[in-house]
XYZ file of C-alpha atoms in Angstrom:
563
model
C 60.851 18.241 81.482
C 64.421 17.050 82.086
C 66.455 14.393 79.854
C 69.380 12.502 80.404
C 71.088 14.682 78.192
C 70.320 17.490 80.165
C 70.917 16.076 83.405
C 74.393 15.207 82.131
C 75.192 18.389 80.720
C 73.983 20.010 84.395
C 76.240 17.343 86.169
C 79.523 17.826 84.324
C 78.979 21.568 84.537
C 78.737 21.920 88.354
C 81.814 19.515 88.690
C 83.903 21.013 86.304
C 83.207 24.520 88.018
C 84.065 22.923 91.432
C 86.896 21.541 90.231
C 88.769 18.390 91.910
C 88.745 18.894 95.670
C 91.957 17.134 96.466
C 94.229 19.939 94.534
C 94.020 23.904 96.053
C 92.860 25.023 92.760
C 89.098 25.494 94.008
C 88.223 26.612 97.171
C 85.961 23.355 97.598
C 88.677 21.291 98.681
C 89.586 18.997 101.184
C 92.407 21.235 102.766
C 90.131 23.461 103.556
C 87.310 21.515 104.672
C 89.661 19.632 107.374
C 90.867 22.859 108.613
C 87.136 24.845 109.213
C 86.456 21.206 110.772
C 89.520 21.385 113.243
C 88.315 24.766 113.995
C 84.449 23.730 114.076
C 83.441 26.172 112.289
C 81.498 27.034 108.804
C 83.499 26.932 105.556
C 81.668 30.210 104.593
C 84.040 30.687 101.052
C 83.186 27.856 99.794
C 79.690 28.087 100.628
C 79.744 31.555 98.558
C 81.550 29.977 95.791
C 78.989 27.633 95.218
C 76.524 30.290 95.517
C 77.979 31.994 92.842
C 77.450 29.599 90.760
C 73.805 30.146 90.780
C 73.039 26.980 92.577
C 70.161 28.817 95.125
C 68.718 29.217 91.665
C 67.926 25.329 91.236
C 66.284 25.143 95.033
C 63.346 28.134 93.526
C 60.385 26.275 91.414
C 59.902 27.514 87.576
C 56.769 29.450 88.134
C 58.988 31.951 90.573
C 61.678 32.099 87.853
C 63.893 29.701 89.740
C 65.526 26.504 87.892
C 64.206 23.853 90.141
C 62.677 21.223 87.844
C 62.755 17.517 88.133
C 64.334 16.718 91.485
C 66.286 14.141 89.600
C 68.895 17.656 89.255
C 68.617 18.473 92.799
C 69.483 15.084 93.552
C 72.710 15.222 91.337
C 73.942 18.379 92.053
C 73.852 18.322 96.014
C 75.681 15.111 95.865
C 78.597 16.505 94.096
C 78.782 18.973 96.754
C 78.638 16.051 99.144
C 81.634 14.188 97.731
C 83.598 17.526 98.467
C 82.154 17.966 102.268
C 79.264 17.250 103.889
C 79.519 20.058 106.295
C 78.808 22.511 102.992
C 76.443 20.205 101.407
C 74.011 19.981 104.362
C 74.193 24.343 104.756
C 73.510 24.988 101.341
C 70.432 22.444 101.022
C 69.184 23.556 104.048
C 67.542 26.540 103.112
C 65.686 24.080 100.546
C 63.883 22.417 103.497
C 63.161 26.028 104.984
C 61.504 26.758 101.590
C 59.634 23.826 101.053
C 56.832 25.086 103.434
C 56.035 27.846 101.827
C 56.885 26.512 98.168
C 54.380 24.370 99.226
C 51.412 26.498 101.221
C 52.867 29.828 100.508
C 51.420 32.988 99.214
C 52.845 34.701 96.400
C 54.129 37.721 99.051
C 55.733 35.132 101.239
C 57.367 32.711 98.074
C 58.773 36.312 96.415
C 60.434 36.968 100.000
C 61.933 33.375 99.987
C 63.494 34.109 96.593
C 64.762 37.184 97.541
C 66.603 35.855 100.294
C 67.839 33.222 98.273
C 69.291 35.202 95.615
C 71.297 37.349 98.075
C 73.047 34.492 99.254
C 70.719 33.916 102.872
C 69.937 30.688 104.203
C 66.584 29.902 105.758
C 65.910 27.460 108.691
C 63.349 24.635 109.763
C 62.732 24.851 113.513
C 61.075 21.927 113.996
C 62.475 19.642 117.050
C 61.931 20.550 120.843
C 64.372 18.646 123.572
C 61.852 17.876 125.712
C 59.725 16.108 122.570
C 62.525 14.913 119.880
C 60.683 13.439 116.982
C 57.553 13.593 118.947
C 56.096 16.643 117.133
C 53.097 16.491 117.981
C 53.609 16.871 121.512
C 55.797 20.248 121.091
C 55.108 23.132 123.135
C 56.040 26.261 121.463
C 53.158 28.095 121.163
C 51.354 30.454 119.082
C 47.992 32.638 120.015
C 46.213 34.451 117.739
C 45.256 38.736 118.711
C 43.269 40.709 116.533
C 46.286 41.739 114.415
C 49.053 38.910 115.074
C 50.075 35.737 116.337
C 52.375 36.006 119.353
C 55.249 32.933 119.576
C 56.519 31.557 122.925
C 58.498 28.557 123.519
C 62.354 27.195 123.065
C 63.496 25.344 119.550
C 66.363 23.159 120.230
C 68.840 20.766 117.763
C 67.831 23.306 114.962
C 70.413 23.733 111.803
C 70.953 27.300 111.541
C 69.244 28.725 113.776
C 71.414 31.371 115.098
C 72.844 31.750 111.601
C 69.898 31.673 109.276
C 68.491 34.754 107.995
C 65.194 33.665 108.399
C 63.018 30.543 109.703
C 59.954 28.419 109.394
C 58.677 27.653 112.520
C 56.231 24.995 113.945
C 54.011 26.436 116.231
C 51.224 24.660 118.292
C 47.992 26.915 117.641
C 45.432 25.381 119.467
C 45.898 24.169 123.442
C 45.210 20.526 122.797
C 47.349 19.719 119.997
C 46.197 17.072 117.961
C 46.608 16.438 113.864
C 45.181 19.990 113.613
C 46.657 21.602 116.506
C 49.730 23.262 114.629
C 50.427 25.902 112.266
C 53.402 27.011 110.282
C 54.905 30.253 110.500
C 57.458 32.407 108.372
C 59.790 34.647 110.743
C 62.585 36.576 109.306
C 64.638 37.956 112.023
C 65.422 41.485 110.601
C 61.286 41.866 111.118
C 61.755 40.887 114.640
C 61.882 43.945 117.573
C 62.148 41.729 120.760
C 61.791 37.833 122.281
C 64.196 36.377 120.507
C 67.411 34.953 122.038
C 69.511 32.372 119.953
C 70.672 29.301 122.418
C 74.441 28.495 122.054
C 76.148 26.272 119.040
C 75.429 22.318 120.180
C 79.057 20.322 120.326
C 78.642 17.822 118.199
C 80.689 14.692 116.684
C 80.431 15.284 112.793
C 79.262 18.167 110.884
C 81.400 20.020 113.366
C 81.395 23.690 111.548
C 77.117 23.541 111.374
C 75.726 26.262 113.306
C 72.923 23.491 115.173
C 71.647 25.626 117.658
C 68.354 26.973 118.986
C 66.471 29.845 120.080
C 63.830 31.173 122.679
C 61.168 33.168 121.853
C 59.409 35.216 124.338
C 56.142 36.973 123.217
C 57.429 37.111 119.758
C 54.703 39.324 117.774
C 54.095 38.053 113.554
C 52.200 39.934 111.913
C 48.986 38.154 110.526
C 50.449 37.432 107.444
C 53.842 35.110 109.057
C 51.119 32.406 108.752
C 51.800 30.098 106.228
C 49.263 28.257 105.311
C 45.980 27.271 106.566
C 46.187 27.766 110.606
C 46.037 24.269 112.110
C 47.628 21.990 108.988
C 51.047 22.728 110.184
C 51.120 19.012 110.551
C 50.237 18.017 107.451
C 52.843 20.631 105.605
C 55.015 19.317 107.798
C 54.726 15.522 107.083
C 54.506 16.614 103.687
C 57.469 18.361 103.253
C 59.678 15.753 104.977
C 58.565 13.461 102.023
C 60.589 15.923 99.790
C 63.808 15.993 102.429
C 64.099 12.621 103.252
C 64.358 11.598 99.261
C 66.927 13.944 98.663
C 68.755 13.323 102.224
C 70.114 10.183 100.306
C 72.084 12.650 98.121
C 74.231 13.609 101.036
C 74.608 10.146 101.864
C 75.912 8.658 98.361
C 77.871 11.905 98.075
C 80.432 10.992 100.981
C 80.602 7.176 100.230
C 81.327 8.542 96.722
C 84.996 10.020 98.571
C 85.090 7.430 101.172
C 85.323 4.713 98.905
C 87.758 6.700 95.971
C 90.448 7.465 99.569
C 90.194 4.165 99.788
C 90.520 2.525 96.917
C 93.471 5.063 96.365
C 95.365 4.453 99.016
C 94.606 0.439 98.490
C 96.517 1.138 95.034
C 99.329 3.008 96.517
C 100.037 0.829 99.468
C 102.518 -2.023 99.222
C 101.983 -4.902 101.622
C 103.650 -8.590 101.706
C 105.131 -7.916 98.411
C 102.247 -6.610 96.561
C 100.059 -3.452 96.753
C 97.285 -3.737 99.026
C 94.198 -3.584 96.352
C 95.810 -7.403 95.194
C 95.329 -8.987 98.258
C 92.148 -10.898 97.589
C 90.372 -10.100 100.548
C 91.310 -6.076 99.911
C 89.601 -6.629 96.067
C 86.355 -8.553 96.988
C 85.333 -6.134 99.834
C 85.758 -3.315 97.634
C 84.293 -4.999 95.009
C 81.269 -5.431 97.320
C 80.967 -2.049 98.545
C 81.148 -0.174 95.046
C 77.973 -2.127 94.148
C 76.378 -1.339 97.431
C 77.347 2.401 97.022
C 75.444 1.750 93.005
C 72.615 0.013 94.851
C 72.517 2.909 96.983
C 72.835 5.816 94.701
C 69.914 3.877 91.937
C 67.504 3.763 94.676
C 68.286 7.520 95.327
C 68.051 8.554 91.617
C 64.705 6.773 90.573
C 62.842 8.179 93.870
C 64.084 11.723 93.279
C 62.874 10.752 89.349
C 59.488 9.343 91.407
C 58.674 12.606 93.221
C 57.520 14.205 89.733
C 56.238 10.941 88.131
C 54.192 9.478 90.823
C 54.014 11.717 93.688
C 51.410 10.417 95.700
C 53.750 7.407 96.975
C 56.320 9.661 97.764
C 55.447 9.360 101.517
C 56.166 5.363 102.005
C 58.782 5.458 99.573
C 60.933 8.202 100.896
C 60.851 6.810 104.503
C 62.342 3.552 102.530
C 65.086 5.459 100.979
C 65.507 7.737 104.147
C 66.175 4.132 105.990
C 68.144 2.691 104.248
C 70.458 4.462 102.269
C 72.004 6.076 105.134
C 72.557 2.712 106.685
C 74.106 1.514 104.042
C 76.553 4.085 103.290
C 77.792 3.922 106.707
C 78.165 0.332 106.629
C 79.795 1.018 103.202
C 82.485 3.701 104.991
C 82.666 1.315 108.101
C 83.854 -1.441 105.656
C 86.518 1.513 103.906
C 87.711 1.525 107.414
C 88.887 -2.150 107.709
C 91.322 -1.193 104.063
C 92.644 1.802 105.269
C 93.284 0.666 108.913
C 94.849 3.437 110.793
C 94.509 6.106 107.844
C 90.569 5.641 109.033
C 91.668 7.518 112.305
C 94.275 9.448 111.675
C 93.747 13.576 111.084
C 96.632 14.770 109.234
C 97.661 11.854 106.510
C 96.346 12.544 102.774
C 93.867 10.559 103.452
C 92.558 12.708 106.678
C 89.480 13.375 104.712
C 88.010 9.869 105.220
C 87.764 10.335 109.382
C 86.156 13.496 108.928
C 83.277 11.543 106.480
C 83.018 8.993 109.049
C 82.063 11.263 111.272
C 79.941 13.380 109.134
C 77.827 11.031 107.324
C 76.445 9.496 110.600
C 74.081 12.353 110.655
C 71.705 11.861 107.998
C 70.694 8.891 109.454
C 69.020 11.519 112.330
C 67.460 14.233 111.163
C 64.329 14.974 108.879
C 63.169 11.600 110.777
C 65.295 9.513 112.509
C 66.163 6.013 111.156
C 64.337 4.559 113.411
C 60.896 6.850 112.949
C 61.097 5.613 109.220
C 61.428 2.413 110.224
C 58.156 2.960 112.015
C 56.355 4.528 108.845
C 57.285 1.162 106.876
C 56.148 -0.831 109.445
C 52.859 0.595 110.359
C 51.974 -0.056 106.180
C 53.545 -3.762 105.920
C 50.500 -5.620 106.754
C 48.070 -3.540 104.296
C 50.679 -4.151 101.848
C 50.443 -8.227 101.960
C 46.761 -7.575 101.506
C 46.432 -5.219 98.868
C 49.481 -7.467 96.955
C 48.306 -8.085 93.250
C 45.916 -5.040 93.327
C 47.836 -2.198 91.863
C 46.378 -0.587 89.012
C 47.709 -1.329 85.682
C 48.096 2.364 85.105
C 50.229 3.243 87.361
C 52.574 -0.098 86.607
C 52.970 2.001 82.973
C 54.631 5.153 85.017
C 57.126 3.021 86.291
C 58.792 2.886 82.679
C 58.949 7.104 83.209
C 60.660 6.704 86.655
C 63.119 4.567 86.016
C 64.198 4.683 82.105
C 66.555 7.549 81.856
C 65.935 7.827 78.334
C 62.198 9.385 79.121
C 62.102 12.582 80.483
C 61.380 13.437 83.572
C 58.370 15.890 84.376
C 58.895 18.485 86.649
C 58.230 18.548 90.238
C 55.230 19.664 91.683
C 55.183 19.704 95.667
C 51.462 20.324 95.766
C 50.755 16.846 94.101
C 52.110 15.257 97.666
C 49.843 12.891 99.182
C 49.916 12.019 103.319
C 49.636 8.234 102.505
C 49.644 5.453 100.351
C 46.659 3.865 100.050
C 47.608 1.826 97.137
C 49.917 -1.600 96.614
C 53.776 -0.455 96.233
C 54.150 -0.954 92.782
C 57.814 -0.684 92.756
C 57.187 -4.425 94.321
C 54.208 -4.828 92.189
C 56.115 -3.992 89.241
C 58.128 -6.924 88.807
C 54.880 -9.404 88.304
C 54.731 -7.957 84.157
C 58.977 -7.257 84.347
C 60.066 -9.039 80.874
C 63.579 -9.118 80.928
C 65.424 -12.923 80.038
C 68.675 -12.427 81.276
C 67.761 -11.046 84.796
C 64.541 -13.504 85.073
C 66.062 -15.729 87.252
C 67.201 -12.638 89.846
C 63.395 -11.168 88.938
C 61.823 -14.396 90.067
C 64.383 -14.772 93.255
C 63.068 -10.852 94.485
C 59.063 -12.279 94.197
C 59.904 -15.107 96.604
C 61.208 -13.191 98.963
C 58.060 -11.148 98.685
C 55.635 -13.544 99.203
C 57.763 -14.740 102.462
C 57.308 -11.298 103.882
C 53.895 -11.114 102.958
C 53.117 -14.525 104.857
C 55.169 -13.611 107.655
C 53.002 -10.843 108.183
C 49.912 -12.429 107.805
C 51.084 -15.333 109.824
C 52.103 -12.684 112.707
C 48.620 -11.274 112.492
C 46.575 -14.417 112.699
C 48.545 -15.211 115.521
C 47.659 -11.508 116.710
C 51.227 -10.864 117.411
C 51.889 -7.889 115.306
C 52.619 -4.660 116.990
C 54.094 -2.149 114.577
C 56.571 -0.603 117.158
C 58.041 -3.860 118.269
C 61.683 -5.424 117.516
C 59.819 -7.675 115.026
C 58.145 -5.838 113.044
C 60.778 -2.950 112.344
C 63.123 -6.127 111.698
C 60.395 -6.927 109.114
C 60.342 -3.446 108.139
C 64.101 -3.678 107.062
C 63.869 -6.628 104.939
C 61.121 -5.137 103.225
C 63.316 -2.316 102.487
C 65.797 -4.830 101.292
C 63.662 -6.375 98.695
C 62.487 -2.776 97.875
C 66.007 -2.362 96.964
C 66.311 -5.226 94.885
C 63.107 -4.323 93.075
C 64.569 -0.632 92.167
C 67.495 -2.131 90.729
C 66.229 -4.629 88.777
C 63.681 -1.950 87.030
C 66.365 0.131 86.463
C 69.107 -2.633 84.593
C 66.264 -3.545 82.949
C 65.568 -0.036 81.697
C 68.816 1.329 80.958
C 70.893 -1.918 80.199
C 72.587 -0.729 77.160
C 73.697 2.780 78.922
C 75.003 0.882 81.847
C 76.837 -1.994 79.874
C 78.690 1.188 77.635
C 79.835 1.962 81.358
C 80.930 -1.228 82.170
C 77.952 -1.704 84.482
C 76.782 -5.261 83.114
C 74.755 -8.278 84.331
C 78.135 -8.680 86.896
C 76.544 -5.480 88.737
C 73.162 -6.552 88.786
C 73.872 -10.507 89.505
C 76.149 -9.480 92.546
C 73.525 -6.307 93.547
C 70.963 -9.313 94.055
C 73.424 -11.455 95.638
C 74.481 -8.864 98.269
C 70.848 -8.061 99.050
C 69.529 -11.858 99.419
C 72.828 -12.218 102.134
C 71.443 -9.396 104.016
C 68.042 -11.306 104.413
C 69.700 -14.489 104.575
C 72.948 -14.275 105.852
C 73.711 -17.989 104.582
C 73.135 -16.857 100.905
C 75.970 -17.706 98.708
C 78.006 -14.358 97.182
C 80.294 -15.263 94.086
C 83.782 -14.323 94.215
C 84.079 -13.739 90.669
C 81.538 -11.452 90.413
C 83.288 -9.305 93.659
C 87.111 -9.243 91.864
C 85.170 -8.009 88.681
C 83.421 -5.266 90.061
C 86.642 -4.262 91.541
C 88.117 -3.980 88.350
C 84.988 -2.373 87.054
C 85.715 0.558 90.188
C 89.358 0.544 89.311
C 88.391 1.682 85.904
C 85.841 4.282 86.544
C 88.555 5.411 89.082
C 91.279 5.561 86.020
C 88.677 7.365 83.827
C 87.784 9.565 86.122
C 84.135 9.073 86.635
C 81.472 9.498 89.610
C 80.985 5.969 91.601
C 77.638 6.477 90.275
C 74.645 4.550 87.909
C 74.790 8.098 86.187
C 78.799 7.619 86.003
C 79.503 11.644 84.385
C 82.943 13.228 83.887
C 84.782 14.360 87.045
C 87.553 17.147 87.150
C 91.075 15.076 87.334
């Protein structure tokens, strides 16, 4: 079971052995990272470096001698690779998704394999997408048929990260001619096993993330021995939806991670800048919007946090909650770079100024937003469960509104994760939302009471919509639904959490200011009339300038960072 303590300790190790990625001192560093970028190609040192740290160690469970507890730690410690470079992040947590089937459905033959190839430094792809099919898994093609003593693969993978690259790959394979929920398997291939049949496809040109080997492969009568299954044949949907619970919470990581950098250029070069007699951070406008966007960037990185924290507490709403996260977070931290953009002005563009790094997050970050589930095939999740949310409101079990004290207090520890606890859906009111109805907390009651309006609009809206039988999950409506509800979800996290760890966050400067103007921010985006106070933006700025000065992660968990 992880602590705070512990997390802390964890955190301030892995940063101080990165060391500060705008100096040459590390090989992590921004330098660097531009120049593989210009060249589009992977920053393979630093990917070793962080190797060597023993971080693989933290992606293999306890019970195969690994580290990986809590994924509170994963969270962390990917998005301090994140604030360095995306590019690195996203090809050292890949392998974590290539694991996850068979961490999840694995034998103990296939999981020793996995850990082997970890600890010699391999990385391990998910071939998942088809171009023909997208996000439409279920209507992929590649094929596997069963013989007496083997499966035999045919078929072309396409927009997969490391597949040329990776050592090895988990593979979704349909396994019976008519598809369907139990039409597909899962199977292990490591290439050094392979004799013939299979052809990499060429590097895909892409906008961000330029050094990522995203490629593909054919396959062409492919033999696997009988044991590449992994698995039950024909529930290689349901590892699959699984699995992409566990992704799409810790995809937020990468997200916060570059907003993290985006927002420290900025608010550097905002310092540094002198304009109309003054340096740019003291021109009103300059202050307020970056007052705005470091509590959007805390908004962000709570939600992130107490779902990771979720994953081991309550496990079974993992699979409405991480399509939330998977949503929105990603939006927001573009909007959050986007808004970085309008300080630095040209600098935003620009590839060789010391601020260079910023265009190359712009780029990068975009990404998340797209794979493990598009934003727009999580928007469909939350809307397909809005309307048996309004009717199950006020039903959540009392039980389960006492784990929410273990999710989002840091000072309780934090069980360790266990993927096999995973649920396919939620058949139970959201009681994140629900939570709020026995929330005792005087000084935010006011914000507490504000959230549980908005809920009960949403809720009648959606009733309303269905009386008039005008609710279609997949239309422009109801995904516009969908994204206020992950709005107020939002709101909800964050006002568990001040409530939870108020006294931590007021040492760190993170007082009622930060959870006042969190609310206010949120109500704008669902009512874009709704009043935000100026005071509470030039405050917040100060509150980044100082955690800038000190030398501290943009973060609700604000640890040490190298200077």
């Amino acid at each position: 079971m992880s602590s705070y303590i512990s997390l802390m300790q964890l955190i301030h190790s892995f940063e101080a052995y990165l060391g500060n990625p705008e100096t040459q001192n590390t090989p992590v560093n921004f330098k660097q990272s531009l120049t593989y970028d210009e060249q589009e190609l992977l920053a393979w040192p630093q990917i070793k470096f962080i190797q060597q740290w023993n971080f693989m160690e933290y992606l293999i469970p306890c019970e195969l001698g690994g580290k990986l507890g809590a994924l509170d730690s994963t969270y962390a410690l990917i998005k301090s690779i994140s604030r360095r470079d995306l590019t690195t992040a996203i090809a050292v947590g890949l392998s974590f998704l290539g694991a996850l089937p068979l961490w999840l459905a694995g034998n103990i033959k296939q999981q020793q394999k996995i850990v082997a190839l970890f600890r010699r430094g391999e990385i391990v792809a998910f071939a998942l997408t088809e171009e023909e099919h997208g996000s439409d898994i279920m209507a992929n093609e590649v094929v596997a048929k069963a013989y007496e003593d083997g499966w035999q693969l045919s078929g072309n993978k396409w927009c997969v990260n490391f597949a040329t690259l990776g050592h090895a790959a988990s593979i979704l394979c349909r396994t019976h001619d008519k598809g369907g929920p139990l039409g597909f398997s899962v199977f292990f291939l490591d290439k050094s096993d392979v004799e013939s049949g299979f052809t990499p496809t060429p590097k895909l040109p892409t906008l961000g993330v330029r050094g990522l080997d995203i490629s593909g492969f054919s396959l062409n009568k492919v033999f696997l021995p009988q044991e590449a299954l992994v698995g039950k044949e024909r529930h290689g949907l349901e590892l699959t939806y699984k699995i992409l619970q566990v992704s799409r919470a810790l995809c937020a990581s990468f997200s916060v991670g570059g907003a993290d950098t985006a927002l420290r250029l900025t608010l550097s070069f905002s310092l540094t800048r002198h304009l109309y007699n003054k340096n740019a951070y003291d021109i009103p406008v300059v202050k307020q919007r970056l007052g705005e966007q470091f509590t959007q960037l805390l908004i962000a990185d709570c939600m992130g946090l107490v779902i990771a924290r979720a994953g081991s507490v309550m496990p079974q709403k993992l699979s409405f909650w991480s399509a939330i996260i998977k949503f929105l977070i990603p939006k927001m931290t573009e909007d959050i770079v986007d808004e970085c953009g309008l300080v630095l002005g040209a600098r935003a563009y620009l590839r060789t100024t010391e601020w260079a790094m910023f265009q190359k997050i712009r780029r990068d970050i975009k990404v998340v937003g797209l794979f493990d589930g598009s934003s727009q095939v999580n928007l469909s999740l939350i809307a397909s469960s809005l309307l048996p949310q309004a009717r199950m409101r006020g039903s959540c079990p009392k039980n389960q509104l006492m784990l929410l004290e273990q999710i989002f207090d840091l000072k309780k520890g934090c069980p360790a994760f266990n993927i096999t606890d995973l649920g396919l859906f939620m058949h139970e009111e959201d009681s994140i939302l629900a939570g709020l109805s026995v929330l005792q907390s005087e000084q935010i009651a006011p914000l507490i009471i504000a959230i549980q309006h908005e809920i009960d609009r949403l809720d009648q809206q959606m009733m309303l919509m269905q009386e008039q039988k005008q609710l279609e999950p997949r239309s422009l409506a109801a995904f516009r639904l969908a994204e206020q509800y992950c709005w107020v979800f939002a709101a909800s996290c964050c006002l568990h959490f001040w409530h939870f760890n108020q006294e931590m966050l007021c040492k760190e400067s993170l007082d009622l200011d930060w959870i006042q103007l969190a609310i206010q921010l949120i109500l704008n985006k669902l009512h874009t009339n709704s009043k935000i106070d100026t005071r509470l933006q030039e405050s917040m700025a100060k509150k980044l300038e100082i955690f800038y000065q000190q030398n501290k992660l943009f973060s609700v968990l604000p640890a040490q960072i190298p200077d």
